[in-house]
Amino acid sequence: MMRMLMVLLAACVSLGCAAQSRPVRVTYVLGGGNEQFVLPTRIGNKRIDLVRFYVSSVELMRGGKPVWKEPGSYHLVDFTDSGTLAYKMKTPEHIHFDRIRFHLGIDSATNVSGAMGGDLDPAKGMYWAWQSGYINFKIEGTSPDVPSAKHEFTFHLGGYAAPNATLQTVDIAVREGKDIVIGLDVATFLASIEMDKVYHIMSPCAEAVTLSAKAAKCFSAL
Amino acid sequence: MRRGRDPISKGGKMFFGAMRKWAVLVSCVAAMLLSMKKEKASLQFKVPDGWPRPVYNLQNNPLKKETILLGRALFHDPILSEDSTISCTSCHLQYTAFSHVDHALSHGINDSIGTRNSPTLANLAWSTTFMWDGAVNHLDMQPLAPIAHPAEMASDISVVLMKLRRSQHYPQLFRDAYGDTGITGERFLKAMSQFMVSIVSAGSKYDEVQAGKATFSEQEQKGYRIFKQHCAACHTEPLFTNNTLANNGLTMDSVLRDTGRMKITGRGEDSLLFKVPTLRNVEYSYPYMHDGRFERLQEVIEHYTTGIVHGPTLSPELQKKISLSANDKVDLLAFLLTLTDREFLYDTSYSFPRFVFFGQAKD
């Protein structure tokens, strides 16, 4: 029995399929530290129906330097699809890190490289049809402050080219040795928008850049 | 340092050795099979002599007979539209150089009228931007625009994929193209691209003259000289477009009020900029201009000689008046007709693939 185990172990090592990684799990939750939400939900006088965004180029950092970069790093996080809210990263064993850094959105090179698969598939509802480009961040709902008939707000934030490039970098402190839980403080984000004036963004524009920067600031590790 | 398999007993070594031999044998056979399959599968894209390298990256989407056929089936299939009435070919008919003959503005679903003339399609592997305003940055992404436009197909790619998955024919066509029946946006768009890339027009009289297989008439030769002097800066050979966007001095239509590129960028310097179209098969791609305002080529030549409107964004090439005599105009026209590629217009490899949907005819 012992011999068989040794053989199996040796075979695994030499074929390179040994468990070399101890995956770090990343989970996304909607809400800041105090309160978390499941969509559709109400926050104050607002109703939120949809929150969806891209996370890309994930890096784990230590002492301000990257210690691990996730290969092929593109994740669609969709709070209406629980299957997208947690995944394991293929991190190496004994990795030490104190921060996680990622892009909120899709880089410009990917935006001009044609059809992609997986989370980047244009059929995922995060690609503009009438003008090429990924939507980096989507949030939809209603607010009594919105002066339109149905009081709906629709923020589809994207745009990869200057001067309306919306890609943001998020860099947040995490606790080492624990799985990473990233919260999006959606209440703070929505409170930062004057909904009586801005409630409908569906193309690259200066306002989309401003809101993308605000959204990036609403992420934290819980 | 001890290596991983050092501590193995003799029996283990034998077992492992046998395993390794098998693994090597299996992987060799697999590699052979794969390379054979690859050889059989991928097609070489033929770049016409003297043409630049294609812009479209075929390494990311290697051409395959079955994938081109899938794209061709999709191109001709109204399943792409919301009520299954409008196909790509509705506005891009092969016989009229993949344009919409006699329609200044094309009509889509429910007889909706759009705001622009459907452009001719050819040599798309060399295109850098798409749509009259350059809104689309890659050939792969081009089909998304008409599929979603409320006046064209009024659908959505996710709906189209759902319909394809439920259809009688497409799961098999996707399997032939990709090895399994998975129908994804990426596969759908890449198949469309493969067909569009295969639409190459390089067999006109002009091309034969360039290859030394034919000669221009005296009139065509004169026209070619005029063309090179006044038109070729933007309609650059051999593609007859320089792939830029330019203001070619048209008045703005008071109803459509189309500002072209500015609609996309919001920048004043992009006002009235439209894509420079290819002139290949221009004899058949009427009516002309982004809004189809000119029905005949004579009117187009008239515009460039007497109709240019000088605005702040007018193309530098058109700042100086182009003066052509009546004879020059006729000669220029004679040259433009040498860009007609009849073989292309009637090439059955682009036409509706009836056999895909209805099986092969018996005779």
Coordinates of C-alpha atoms in Angstrom, one line a residue, chain B residues 16-260:
Chain B
F16 CA 6.3 3.8 -13.8
G17 CA 8.6 3.1 -16.7
A18 CA 5.8 1.2 -18.5
M19 CA 3.4 4.1 -17.8
R20 CA 5.9 6.6 -19.2
K21 CA 6.4 4.5 -22.4
W22 CA 2.6 4.5 -22.8
A23 CA 2.3 8.1 -22.1
V24 CA 5.0 8.9 -24.7
L25 CA 3.4 6.7 -27.3
V26 CA -0.1 8.1 -26.7
S27 CA 1.2 11.7 -26.8
C28 CA 3.1 11.0 -30.0
V29 CA 0.1 9.6 -31.7
A30 CA -2.1 12.4 -30.4
A31 CA 0.4 15.0 -31.7
M32 CA 0.4 13.3 -35.1
L33 CA -3.3 13.2 -35.3
L34 CA -3.6 16.8 -34.2
S35 CA -1.1 18.0 -36.8
M36 CA -2.8 16.0 -39.5
K37 CA -6.1 17.5 -38.4
K38 CA -4.6 20.9 -38.4
E39 CA -3.1 20.6 -41.8
K40 CA -6.5 19.4 -43.2
A41 CA -8.4 22.1 -41.3
S42 CA -6.8 25.4 -41.8
L43 CA -6.9 27.2 -45.1
Q44 CA -4.4 29.6 -46.5
F45 CA -5.7 33.1 -47.1
K46 CA -4.5 34.2 -50.5
V47 CA -3.2 37.8 -50.6
P48 CA -3.5 39.1 -54.1
D49 CA -0.1 40.0 -55.7
G50 CA 1.2 43.4 -54.8
W51 CA -1.4 43.9 -52.0
P52 CA -0.4 44.8 -48.4
R53 CA -0.7 42.3 -45.6
P54 CA -4.2 41.9 -44.2
V55 CA -5.1 43.9 -41.1
Y56 CA -7.3 41.2 -39.8
N57 CA -5.3 38.8 -37.6
L58 CA -5.9 35.4 -39.1
Q59 CA -3.7 33.7 -36.4
N60 CA -6.4 34.5 -33.9
N61 CA -9.1 33.0 -36.2
P62 CA -7.5 30.5 -38.6
L63 CA -9.6 30.1 -41.7
K64 CA -11.4 26.8 -42.0
K65 CA -13.7 25.7 -44.8
E66 CA -16.5 24.7 -42.3
T67 CA -16.2 27.9 -40.3
I68 CA -16.5 30.0 -43.5
L69 CA -19.5 28.0 -44.4
L70 CA -21.1 28.6 -41.0
G71 CA -20.4 32.3 -41.4
R72 CA -21.9 32.2 -44.9
A73 CA -25.0 30.5 -43.6
L74 CA -25.4 33.1 -40.9
F75 CA -24.8 36.0 -43.3
H76 CA -27.8 34.8 -45.4
D77 CA -30.0 33.8 -42.6
P78 CA -32.8 36.1 -41.3
I79 CA -32.7 34.3 -38.0
L80 CA -30.3 37.1 -36.9
S81 CA -33.2 39.6 -36.7
E82 CA -35.8 39.8 -34.0
D83 CA -38.7 38.5 -36.2
S84 CA -36.5 36.4 -38.5
T85 CA -37.2 38.6 -41.5
I86 CA -34.0 40.5 -42.1
S87 CA -30.6 39.0 -42.9
C88 CA -27.3 40.6 -43.6
T89 CA -27.9 40.0 -47.2
S90 CA -31.2 42.0 -47.1
C91 CA -29.0 45.1 -47.3
H92 CA -25.8 43.6 -48.6
L93 CA -26.7 41.8 -51.8
Q94 CA -23.9 40.1 -53.6
Y95 CA -25.1 41.0 -57.1
T96 CA -24.9 44.6 -56.2
A97 CA -21.4 44.4 -54.6
F98 CA -22.9 43.6 -51.2
S99 CA -24.7 46.9 -51.1
H100 CA -28.4 47.8 -51.2
V101 CA -29.2 48.8 -54.7
D102 CA -31.7 51.6 -55.4
H103 CA -32.0 52.4 -51.7
A104 CA -30.5 55.6 -50.6
L105 CA -31.2 54.6 -47.0
S106 CA -31.7 50.9 -46.3
H107 CA -34.8 49.5 -44.7
G108 CA -34.6 47.0 -41.9
I109 CA -37.2 45.3 -39.6
N110 CA -40.8 46.4 -40.0
D111 CA -39.8 48.6 -43.0
S112 CA -37.9 50.9 -40.7
I113 CA -35.6 53.3 -42.5
G114 CA -32.1 53.9 -41.2
T115 CA -30.1 57.0 -41.6
R116 CA -27.3 55.7 -43.8
N117 CA -26.7 54.0 -47.1
S118 CA -25.5 50.4 -46.7
P119 CA -21.9 50.3 -47.7
T120 CA -20.4 47.9 -50.2
L121 CA -18.6 44.9 -48.7
A122 CA -15.3 43.7 -50.1
N123 CA -11.7 43.1 -48.9
L124 CA -12.8 43.6 -45.3
A125 CA -9.6 41.8 -44.2
W126 CA -7.8 45.0 -45.0
S127 CA -10.3 47.4 -43.2
T128 CA -9.2 49.1 -40.0
T129 CA -12.5 50.7 -39.0
F130 CA -16.1 49.8 -39.8
M131 CA -19.3 51.7 -40.3
W132 CA -19.5 55.1 -41.9
D133 CA -18.4 56.8 -38.7
G134 CA -15.8 54.3 -37.7
A135 CA -17.8 53.3 -34.6
V136 CA -16.7 49.7 -34.9
N137 CA -13.1 48.9 -34.3
H138 CA -12.8 45.3 -35.4
L139 CA -14.4 43.1 -38.0
D140 CA -15.4 40.6 -35.4
M141 CA -17.5 43.2 -33.6
Q142 CA -19.2 44.6 -36.7
P143 CA -22.2 42.2 -36.8
L144 CA -23.2 43.3 -33.3
A145 CA -24.2 46.7 -34.6
P146 CA -26.8 45.8 -37.2
I147 CA -28.1 42.9 -35.0
A148 CA -28.9 45.3 -32.2
H149 CA -30.0 48.4 -34.2
P150 CA -33.7 49.0 -33.8
A151 CA -34.1 49.9 -37.5
E152 CA -32.1 47.0 -38.8
M153 CA -32.4 43.7 -37.0
A154 CA -33.7 44.9 -33.6
S155 CA -32.3 41.8 -31.8
D156 CA -29.5 41.1 -29.4
I157 CA -26.6 38.7 -29.7
S158 CA -27.7 36.7 -26.7
V159 CA -31.2 36.2 -28.3
V160 CA -29.6 35.3 -31.6
L161 CA -27.4 32.6 -29.9
M162 CA -30.5 31.2 -28.1
K163 CA -32.3 30.9 -31.5
L164 CA -29.2 29.3 -33.1
R165 CA -29.0 26.7 -30.3
R166 CA -32.6 25.8 -30.8
S167 CA -32.4 25.6 -34.6
Q168 CA -32.4 22.5 -36.6
H169 CA -29.2 23.3 -38.5
Y170 CA -26.8 25.3 -36.5
P171 CA -25.7 22.9 -33.7
Q172 CA -24.3 20.7 -36.5
L173 CA -22.7 23.6 -38.4
F174 CA -21.0 24.8 -35.2
R175 CA -19.8 21.2 -34.5
D176 CA -18.4 21.0 -38.1
A177 CA -16.6 24.3 -37.5
Y178 CA -15.4 24.0 -34.0
G179 CA -15.6 20.3 -33.0
D180 CA -18.5 20.6 -30.6
T181 CA -22.0 22.1 -30.6
G182 CA -21.1 24.9 -28.2
I183 CA -22.7 28.1 -29.6
T184 CA -21.0 31.1 -28.1
G185 CA -20.7 34.8 -29.0
E186 CA -17.0 34.4 -29.8
R187 CA -17.6 31.5 -32.1
F188 CA -20.5 33.2 -33.8
L189 CA -18.6 36.4 -34.4
K190 CA -15.5 34.7 -35.6
A191 CA -17.4 32.6 -38.1
M192 CA -19.0 35.7 -39.4
S193 CA -15.6 37.2 -39.7
Q194 CA -14.3 34.2 -41.6
F195 CA -17.0 34.6 -44.2
M196 CA -16.5 38.3 -44.4
V197 CA -12.7 37.9 -44.7
S198 CA -13.3 35.5 -47.6
I199 CA -15.2 38.2 -49.6
V200 CA -12.2 39.4 -51.7
S201 CA -12.6 41.4 -54.9
A202 CA -9.3 41.4 -56.8
G203 CA -10.4 40.2 -60.3
S204 CA -11.4 43.4 -62.1
K205 CA -10.0 44.6 -65.4
Y206 CA -7.9 47.0 -63.4
D207 CA -6.3 44.0 -61.6
E208 CA -5.7 42.2 -64.9
V209 CA -4.0 45.3 -66.3
Q210 CA -1.8 45.5 -63.2
A211 CA -0.9 41.8 -63.6
G212 CA 0.0 42.4 -67.3
K213 CA -2.8 40.2 -68.5
A214 CA -4.9 42.9 -70.1
T215 CA -4.5 46.5 -71.3
F216 CA -6.6 49.6 -70.7
S217 CA -8.2 51.3 -73.6
E218 CA -6.9 54.7 -74.4
Q219 CA -9.9 56.2 -72.7
E220 CA -9.4 54.1 -69.6
Q221 CA -5.7 54.9 -69.5
K222 CA -6.5 58.6 -69.6
G223 CA -9.0 58.1 -66.9
Y224 CA -6.5 56.2 -64.7
R225 CA -4.1 59.2 -65.0
I226 CA -6.8 61.6 -63.9
F227 CA -7.8 59.2 -61.1
K228 CA -4.2 59.1 -59.8
Q229 CA -3.9 62.8 -60.0
H230 CA -7.2 63.8 -58.2
C231 CA -8.7 60.8 -56.4
A232 CA -6.0 58.3 -55.4
A233 CA -4.8 60.3 -52.3
C234 CA -7.9 59.0 -50.5
H235 CA -9.1 56.1 -52.7
T236 CA -5.6 54.6 -52.6
E237 CA -4.7 51.6 -54.7
P238 CA -5.0 48.6 -54.6
L239 CA -7.9 48.8 -52.0
F240 CA -9.2 52.1 -53.4
T241 CA -9.5 53.4 -49.9
N242 CA -6.9 54.7 -47.4
N243 CA -9.2 53.6 -44.5
T244 CA -9.4 57.1 -43.1
L245 CA -12.5 59.2 -42.3
A246 CA -12.8 62.5 -44.1
N247 CA -15.1 65.4 -44.9
N248 CA -15.6 65.2 -48.6
G249 CA -17.5 68.5 -48.9
L250 CA -21.1 67.4 -48.8
T251 CA -23.8 69.7 -47.4
M252 CA -25.4 68.3 -44.3
D253 CA -28.8 66.8 -45.0
S254 CA -31.3 69.1 -43.2
V255 CA -33.5 66.2 -42.1
L256 CA -30.9 63.6 -41.2
R257 CA -28.5 66.1 -39.7
D258 CA -25.8 63.5 -39.6
T259 CA -22.5 64.7 -38.2
G260 CA -20.6 61.5 -38.9

